[in-house]
PDB file of C-alpha atoms in Angstrom:
ATOM      1  CA  MET A  16     -16.560  21.310   4.767  1.00  0.00           C
ATOM      2  CA  THR A  17     -19.621  19.015   4.992  1.00  0.00           C
ATOM      3  CA  ALA A  18     -20.171  18.201   8.509  1.00  0.00           C
ATOM      4  CA  VAL A  19     -19.392  14.946  10.205  1.00  0.00           C
ATOM      5  CA  THR A  20     -23.232  13.189  11.663  1.00  0.00           C
ATOM      6  CA  LEU A  21     -22.624  11.278  14.953  1.00  0.00           C
ATOM      7  CA  ARG A  22     -23.500   8.504  12.788  1.00  0.00           C
ATOM      8  CA  GLU A  23     -21.226   8.345  10.541  1.00  0.00           C
ATOM      9  CA  ARG A  24     -18.874   8.731  13.934  1.00  0.00           C
ATOM     10  CA  LYS A  25     -19.464   6.266  15.514  1.00  0.00           C
ATOM     11  CA  TYR A  26     -19.995   3.921  12.586  1.00  0.00           C
ATOM     12  CA  ARG A  27     -15.663   5.231  11.874  1.00  0.00           C
ATOM     13  CA  GLN A  28     -15.589   4.848  15.204  1.00  0.00           C
ATOM     14  CA  ALA A  29     -16.694   1.156  15.400  1.00  0.00           C
ATOM     15  CA  ARG A  30     -14.709   0.250  12.577  1.00  0.00           C
ATOM     16  CA  ALA A  31     -11.795   1.625  13.590  1.00  0.00           C
ATOM     17  CA  ARG A  32     -11.736  -0.027  16.601  1.00  0.00           C
ATOM     18  CA  ILE A  33     -12.792  -2.971  14.877  1.00  0.00           C
ATOM     19  CA  GLU A  34      -9.982  -3.169  12.439  1.00  0.00           C
ATOM     20  CA  ARG A  35      -7.245  -2.299  16.135  1.00  0.00           C
ATOM     21  CA  GLU A  36      -8.543  -5.016  17.893  1.00  0.00           C
ATOM     22  CA  ALA A  37      -8.817  -7.702  14.372  1.00  0.00           C
ATOM     23  CA  VAL A  38      -4.455  -6.442  14.515  1.00  0.00           C
ATOM     24  CA  ALA A  39      -3.554  -7.101  17.272  1.00  0.00           C
ATOM     25  CA  LEU A  40      -5.060 -10.528  17.612  1.00  0.00           C
ATOM     26  CA  PHE A  41      -3.984 -11.427  14.330  1.00  0.00           C
ATOM     27  CA  THR A  42       0.039 -10.148  15.436  1.00  0.00           C
ATOM     28  CA  ILE A  43      -0.271 -12.489  18.654  1.00  0.00           C
ATOM     29  CA  HIS A  44      -1.928 -15.938  16.893  1.00  0.00           C
ATOM     30  CA  GLY A  45      -1.828 -15.018  13.093  1.00  0.00           C
ATOM     31  CA  ILE A  46      -4.544 -14.762  10.592  1.00  0.00           C
ATOM     32  CA  ASP A  47      -5.629 -18.062  10.226  1.00  0.00           C
ATOM     33  CA  ARG A  48      -6.466 -19.148  14.088  1.00  0.00           C
ATOM     34  CA  VAL A  49      -7.958 -16.000  14.934  1.00  0.00           C
ATOM     35  CA  THR A  50     -12.265 -16.274  14.474  1.00  0.00           C
ATOM     36  CA  VAL A  51     -14.420 -13.385  13.984  1.00  0.00           C
ATOM     37  CA  ASP A  52     -15.913 -13.842  17.056  1.00  0.00           C
ATOM     38  CA  GLN A  53     -13.543 -13.684  19.102  1.00  0.00           C
ATOM     39  CA  ILE A  54     -12.749 -10.262  17.143  1.00  0.00           C
ATOM     40  CA  ALA A  55     -16.406  -9.599  18.497  1.00  0.00           C
ATOM     41  CA  VAL A  56     -15.431  -9.976  21.418  1.00  0.00           C
ATOM     42  CA  ALA A  57     -12.062  -8.287  21.557  1.00  0.00           C
ATOM     43  CA  ALA A  58     -14.079  -4.689  20.004  1.00  0.00           C
ATOM     44  CA  ASP A  59     -17.251  -5.683  22.103  1.00  0.00           C
ATOM     45  CA  VAL A  60     -19.272  -5.556  19.332  1.00  0.00           C
ATOM     46  CA  GLY A  61     -22.218  -7.777  17.189  1.00  0.00           C
ATOM     47  CA  LYS A  62     -20.286 -10.496  15.625  1.00  0.00           C
ATOM     48  CA  GLY A  63     -23.453  -8.799  12.791  1.00  0.00           C
ATOM     49  CA  THR A  64     -21.151  -5.681  13.545  1.00  0.00           C
ATOM     50  CA  ILE A  65     -18.621  -7.413  12.219  1.00  0.00           C
ATOM     51  CA  TYR A  66     -19.715  -7.642   8.978  1.00  0.00           C
ATOM     52  CA  ASN A  67     -21.174  -4.455   8.612  1.00  0.00           C
ATOM     53  CA  HIS A  68     -17.985  -3.281   8.464  1.00  0.00           C
ATOM     54  CA  PHE A  69     -16.066  -6.198   6.501  1.00  0.00           C
ATOM     55  CA  ALA A  70     -17.353  -9.184   4.446  1.00  0.00           C
ATOM     56  CA  ALA A  71     -14.579 -11.029   5.794  1.00  0.00           C
ATOM     57  CA  LYS A  72     -11.434 -11.093   8.229  1.00  0.00           C
ATOM     58  CA  GLU A  73      -9.367 -11.074   5.875  1.00  0.00           C
ATOM     59  CA  ASP A  74     -10.592  -7.696   4.077  1.00  0.00           C
ATOM     60  CA  ILE A  75      -9.328  -6.265   7.782  1.00  0.00           C
ATOM     61  CA  VAL A  76      -5.839  -6.724   7.084  1.00  0.00           C
ATOM     62  CA  ALA A  77      -6.757  -5.151   3.582  1.00  0.00           C
ATOM     63  CA  SER A  78      -8.490  -2.376   5.563  1.00  0.00           C
ATOM     64  CA  PHE A  79      -5.143  -1.629   7.798  1.00  0.00           C
ATOM     65  CA  LEU A  80      -2.506  -2.469   5.134  1.00  0.00           C
ATOM     66  CA  ILE A  81      -3.951   0.668   2.823  1.00  0.00           C
ATOM     67  CA  ARG A  82      -3.892   2.696   5.939  1.00  0.00           C
ATOM     68  CA  LEU A  83      -0.110   1.974   5.786  1.00  0.00           C
ATOM     69  CA  ASP A  84      -0.323   2.468   2.339  1.00  0.00           C
ATOM     70  CA  ARG A  85      -1.694   6.068   2.395  1.00  0.00           C
ATOM     71  CA  GLN A  86       1.053   6.459   5.229  1.00  0.00           C
ATOM     72  CA  ALA A  87       3.898   5.940   3.295  1.00  0.00           C
ATOM     73  CA  LEU A  88       2.165   7.564  -0.198  1.00  0.00           C
ATOM     74  CA  SER A  89       2.007  10.764   1.743  1.00  0.00           C
ATOM     75  CA  ASP A  90       5.546  11.194   1.717  1.00  0.00           C
ATOM     76  CA  PHE A  91       5.799  11.053  -1.788  1.00  0.00           C
ATOM     77  CA  PRO A  92       6.167  14.355  -2.754  1.00  0.00           C
ATOM     78  CA  ARG A  93       8.761  15.135  -0.256  1.00  0.00           C
ATOM     79  CA  ILE A  94      10.362  12.403  -1.865  1.00  0.00           C
ATOM     80  CA  ALA A  95       9.941  13.405  -5.641  1.00  0.00           C
ATOM     81  CA  VAL A  96      11.970  16.695  -5.428  1.00  0.00           C
ATOM     82  CA  SER A  97      14.753  15.546  -2.277  1.00  0.00           C
ATOM     83  CA  ALA A  98      15.825  12.932  -4.285  1.00  0.00           C
ATOM     84  CA  ALA A  99      19.394  12.792  -5.711  1.00  0.00           C
ATOM     85  CA  THR A 100      18.557  11.722  -8.448  1.00  0.00           C
ATOM     86  CA  PRO A 101      15.042  10.005 -10.408  1.00  0.00           C
ATOM     87  CA  ALA A 102      16.473   6.839  -9.639  1.00  0.00           C
ATOM     88  CA  GLU A 103      17.390   7.272  -6.152  1.00  0.00           C
ATOM     89  CA  ALA A 104      13.559   8.832  -6.342  1.00  0.00           C
ATOM     90  CA  LEU A 105      11.569   5.834  -7.311  1.00  0.00           C
ATOM     91  CA  ILE A 106      13.733   3.797  -4.761  1.00  0.00           C
ATOM     92  CA  GLU A 107      12.957   5.494  -2.347  1.00  0.00           C
ATOM     93  CA  ALA A 108       9.457   5.330  -3.290  1.00  0.00           C
ATOM     94  CA  ALA A 109       8.884   2.089  -4.199  1.00  0.00           C
ATOM     95  CA  TRP A 110      10.777   0.394  -0.809  1.00  0.00           C
ATOM     96  CA  SER A 111       8.792   3.356   1.326  1.00  0.00           C
ATOM     97  CA  LEU A 112       5.671   1.388   0.660  1.00  0.00           C
ATOM     98  CA  LEU A 113       6.930  -1.925   1.443  1.00  0.00           C
ATOM     99  CA  ALA A 114       9.252  -0.269   4.582  1.00  0.00           C
ATOM    100  CA  ALA A 115       5.789   0.655   6.464  1.00  0.00           C
ATOM    101  CA  LYS A 116       4.472  -3.400   6.912  1.00  0.00           C
ATOM    102  CA  ALA A 117       7.938  -4.165   7.954  1.00  0.00           C
ATOM    103  CA  ASP A 118       6.234  -5.461  10.818  1.00  0.00           C
ATOM    104  CA  HIS A 119       3.420  -7.177   9.231  1.00  0.00           C
ATOM    105  CA  GLN A 120       4.510  -9.636   6.128  1.00  0.00           C
ATOM    106  CA  GLY A 121       1.882 -12.231   7.213  1.00  0.00           C
ATOM    107  CA  PHE A 122      -0.426  -9.625   7.020  1.00  0.00           C
ATOM    108  CA  VAL A 123       0.806  -9.033   3.677  1.00  0.00           C
ATOM    109  CA  ARG A 124       0.891 -12.895   2.353  1.00  0.00           C
ATOM    110  CA  ALA A 125      -2.536 -13.220   3.233  1.00  0.00           C
ATOM    111  CA  PHE A 126      -3.809  -9.874   1.284  1.00  0.00           C
ATOM    112  CA  LEU A 127      -2.197 -11.209  -1.804  1.00  0.00           C
ATOM    113  CA  THR A 128      -3.468 -14.043  -1.223  1.00  0.00           C
ATOM    114  CA  ARG A 129      -7.004 -13.182  -1.493  1.00  0.00           C
ATOM    115  CA  LEU A 130      -6.810 -10.337  -3.861  1.00  0.00           C
ATOM    116  CA  PHE A 131      -5.450 -12.814  -6.654  1.00  0.00           C
ATOM    117  CA  ILE A 132      -7.968 -14.856  -6.155  1.00  0.00           C
ATOM    118  CA  ALA A 133     -11.002 -12.451  -5.865  1.00  0.00           C
ATOM    119  CA  ASP A 134     -12.864 -11.418  -8.700  1.00  0.00           C
ATOM    120  CA  GLY A 135     -13.186  -7.992  -8.077  1.00  0.00           C
ATOM    121  CA  LEU A 136     -11.642  -4.978  -5.985  1.00  0.00           C
ATOM    122  CA  THR A 137     -14.182  -4.268  -3.091  1.00  0.00           C
ATOM    123  CA  ALA A 138     -15.079  -1.178  -2.698  1.00  0.00           C
ATOM    124  CA  ASN A 139     -12.366  -0.236  -0.386  1.00  0.00           C
ATOM    125  CA  LEU A 140      -9.674  -1.306  -2.616  1.00  0.00           C
ATOM    126  CA  ALA A 141     -11.359   0.543  -5.674  1.00  0.00           C
ATOM    127  CA  GLU A 142     -10.693   3.563  -3.641  1.00  0.00           C
ATOM    128  CA  PHE A 143      -7.242   3.526  -3.035  1.00  0.00           C
ATOM    129  CA  GLN A 144      -6.674   2.576  -6.290  1.00  0.00           C
ATOM    130  CA  GLN A 145      -8.054   5.853  -7.417  1.00  0.00           C
ATOM    131  CA  THR A 146      -5.831   7.283  -4.049  1.00  0.00           C
ATOM    132  CA  MET A 147      -2.658   5.479  -4.735  1.00  0.00           C
ATOM    133  CA  ASP A 148      -3.261   6.839  -8.540  1.00  0.00           C
ATOM    134  CA  ALA A 149      -3.607  10.388  -8.270  1.00  0.00           C
ATOM    135  CA  ALA A 150      -0.957  10.219  -5.966  1.00  0.00           C
ATOM    136  CA  LEU A 151       1.224   8.465  -7.804  1.00  0.00           C
ATOM    137  CA  GLY A 152       0.573  11.451 -10.476  1.00  0.00           C
ATOM    138  CA  ASP A 153       1.148  13.679  -8.168  1.00  0.00           C
ATOM    139  CA  PHE A 154       4.880  12.152  -7.828  1.00  0.00           C
ATOM    140  CA  PHE A 155       5.789  12.089 -11.705  1.00  0.00           C
ATOM    141  CA  ARG A 156       4.454  15.323 -12.515  1.00  0.00           C
ATOM    142  CA  ALA A 157       7.141  16.298 -10.548  1.00  0.00           C
ATOM    143  CA  LEU A 158       9.594  13.926 -11.021  1.00  0.00           C
ATOM    144  CA  LEU A 159       9.171  14.224 -14.712  1.00  0.00           C
ATOM    145  CA  ALA A 160       9.834  18.483 -13.531  1.00  0.00           C
ATOM    146  CA  ARG A 161      13.207  18.000 -12.858  1.00  0.00           C
ATOM    147  CA  ASP A 162      16.270  18.758 -14.509  1.00  0.00           C
ATOM    148  CA  ASP A 163      17.744  15.389 -14.939  1.00  0.00           C
ATOM    149  CA  CYS A 164      14.584  14.043 -16.336  1.00  0.00           C
ATOM    150  CA  ASP A 165      12.648  13.313 -19.821  1.00  0.00           C
ATOM    151  CA  GLY A 166       9.319  16.068 -19.315  1.00  0.00           C
ATOM    152  CA  GLU A 167       7.565  13.643 -21.809  1.00  0.00           C
ATOM    153  CA  ALA A 168       7.042  10.332 -20.657  1.00  0.00           C
ATOM    154  CA  ASP A 169       3.286   9.540 -20.003  1.00  0.00           C
ATOM    155  CA  ILE A 170       1.834   9.832 -16.972  1.00  0.00           C
ATOM    156  CA  GLU A 171      -0.617   6.987 -17.377  1.00  0.00           C
ATOM    157  CA  THR A 172       1.397   4.728 -18.093  1.00  0.00           C
ATOM    158  CA  LEU A 173       4.559   5.267 -15.470  1.00  0.00           C
ATOM    159  CA  ILE A 174       1.515   4.884 -13.267  1.00  0.00           C
ATOM    160  CA  LEU A 175       0.375   2.201 -14.177  1.00  0.00           C
ATOM    161  CA  THR A 176       4.567   0.595 -14.729  1.00  0.00           C
ATOM    162  CA  PHE A 177       5.062   1.343 -11.609  1.00  0.00           C
ATOM    163  CA  LYS A 178       2.020  -0.501  -9.954  1.00  0.00           C
ATOM    164  CA  VAL A 179       2.677  -3.522 -12.112  1.00  0.00           C
ATOM    165  CA  MET A 180       6.687  -3.237 -10.995  1.00  0.00           C
ATOM    166  CA  HIS A 181       5.081  -2.634  -7.402  1.00  0.00           C
ATOM    167  CA  MET A 182       2.943  -5.833  -7.085  1.00  0.00           C
ATOM    168  CA  GLY A 183       6.283  -8.083  -8.092  1.00  0.00           C
ATOM    169  CA  LEU A 184       8.360  -6.962  -5.797  1.00  0.00           C
ATOM    170  CA  SER A 185       5.394  -6.789  -3.316  1.00  0.00           C
ATOM    171  CA  SER A 186       4.864 -10.197  -3.680  1.00  0.00           C
ATOM    172  CA  LEU A 187       8.430 -10.808  -3.713  1.00  0.00           C
ATOM    173  CA  TRP A 188       8.902  -9.442  -0.320  1.00  0.00           C
ATOM    174  CA  ALA A 189       5.678 -11.495   1.104  1.00  0.00           C
ATOM    175  CA  MET A 190       7.154 -14.873   0.185  1.00  0.00           C
ATOM    176  CA  GLU A 191      11.056 -13.720   1.334  1.00  0.00           C
ATOM    177  CA  GLY A 192      10.053 -12.551   4.550  1.00  0.00           C
ATOM    178  CA  PRO A 193      13.110 -10.521   6.650  1.00  0.00           C
ATOM    179  CA  PRO A 194      15.314  -9.567   6.380  1.00  0.00           C
ATOM    180  CA  PHE A 195      14.360  -8.949   2.200  1.00  0.00           C
ATOM    181  CA  VAL A 196      17.733  -8.831   1.311  1.00  0.00           C
ATOM    182  CA  THR A 197      16.520 -10.029  -2.032  1.00  0.00           C
ATOM    183  CA  ALA A 198      13.206  -7.764  -2.022  1.00  0.00           C
ATOM    184  CA  ARG A 199      15.853  -5.058  -1.803  1.00  0.00           C
ATOM    185  CA  ARG A 200      18.078  -5.465  -3.906  1.00  0.00           C
ATOM    186  CA  MET A 201      15.390  -6.500  -6.867  1.00  0.00           C
ATOM    187  CA  THR A 202      13.609  -3.064  -5.532  1.00  0.00           C
ATOM    188  CA  GLU A 203      17.222  -1.236  -6.902  1.00  0.00           C
ATOM    189  CA  ILE A 204      17.831  -3.261  -9.580  1.00  0.00           C
ATOM    190  CA  GLN A 205      14.359  -2.625 -11.005  1.00  0.00           C
ATOM    191  CA  MET A 206      13.635   1.194 -10.149  1.00  0.00           C
ATOM    192  CA  THR A 207      17.091   2.267 -11.810  1.00  0.00           C
ATOM    193  CA  LEU A 208      16.231   0.148 -14.607  1.00  0.00           C
ATOM    194  CA  PHE A 209      12.752   2.177 -15.041  1.00  0.00           C
ATOM    195  CA  ALA A 210      13.960   5.598 -13.681  1.00  0.00           C
ATOM    196  CA  LYS A 211      16.523   4.672 -17.589  1.00  0.00           C
ATOM    197  CA  GLY A 212      13.459   5.760 -19.092  1.00  0.00           C
ATOM    198  CA  LEU A 213      12.687   8.586 -17.486  1.00  0.00           C
ATOM    199  CA  THR A 214      15.598  10.564 -18.343  1.00  0.00           C
ATOM    200  CA  PRO A 215      17.309  12.149 -21.182  1.00  0.00           C
ATOM    201  CA  CYS A 216      19.746  10.847 -23.343  1.00  0.00           C
ATOM    202  CA  PRO A 217      22.793  12.287 -23.975  1.00  0.00           C
ATOM    203  CA  SER A 218      23.199  14.646 -27.482  1.00  0.00           C
ATOM    204  CA  SER A 219      25.414  12.430 -29.423  1.00  0.00           C
ATOM    205  CA  PRO A 220      28.699  14.234 -30.782  1.00  0.00           C
ATOM    206  CA  ILE A 221      28.958  16.149 -33.426  1.00  0.00           C
TER     207      ILE A 221
END
C-alpha cells in the first residue's frame, strides 16, 4: 500500500473542508446565492485555494454528488444477489442512486445543468465514470450469474443501457421534486422492461 504523504494528506483535508463548508452554505442559501468568497471564508482558506481544488463552485456540487453515488454503488453487489428477481435488483439499484440524493435535489439540478452545457467531462467526473462502469460491470456479472437471468448478454451494452436510462430518470427526478412519485414509478416501469431482456425466454411447447 502506498503511503500518503503529508502534503497529499493536507491537500485532501483542505478539499474535504471546502466541500463540507460549501455544501452547508448551499443547503442554507441555495447554490446561486453563495459566492466563492463566502466559501473561502467558511472553509478558512484563500480564494485561490478554492480554485486549486475546483474550477467553479458547481464542481464542488459535482464532487459532493459523486461521493453520494460512490456510497450507493458500494451496495450494488448485495443488491445483485439478494433481490428476489432481476427486475427488483435493477429497480433497487437504479433508485438507490437517486434516493441517496433525496435531500439534495437542487444540487442535482445544478449538476445536470452544468453537465449538459459542458464541452466535456471534468477530471473528477471522468474518473468517476470509470468507477461507475466498474461497479456496474460487477453488478451485471453477478446478476447474469443468477439462475433467473440469461448469462449471454453483453456487459458493455448493459452498462451503457443502464447509464442512458438512469440519466433520463435523474433528469425527471430533478425536475419533479419530492415526493418523486412519477420518477419512482418510471424507474419501476423502465427497469422492469430492461429486465425482460435479461431473463431467458420460456421454451415453446412441442
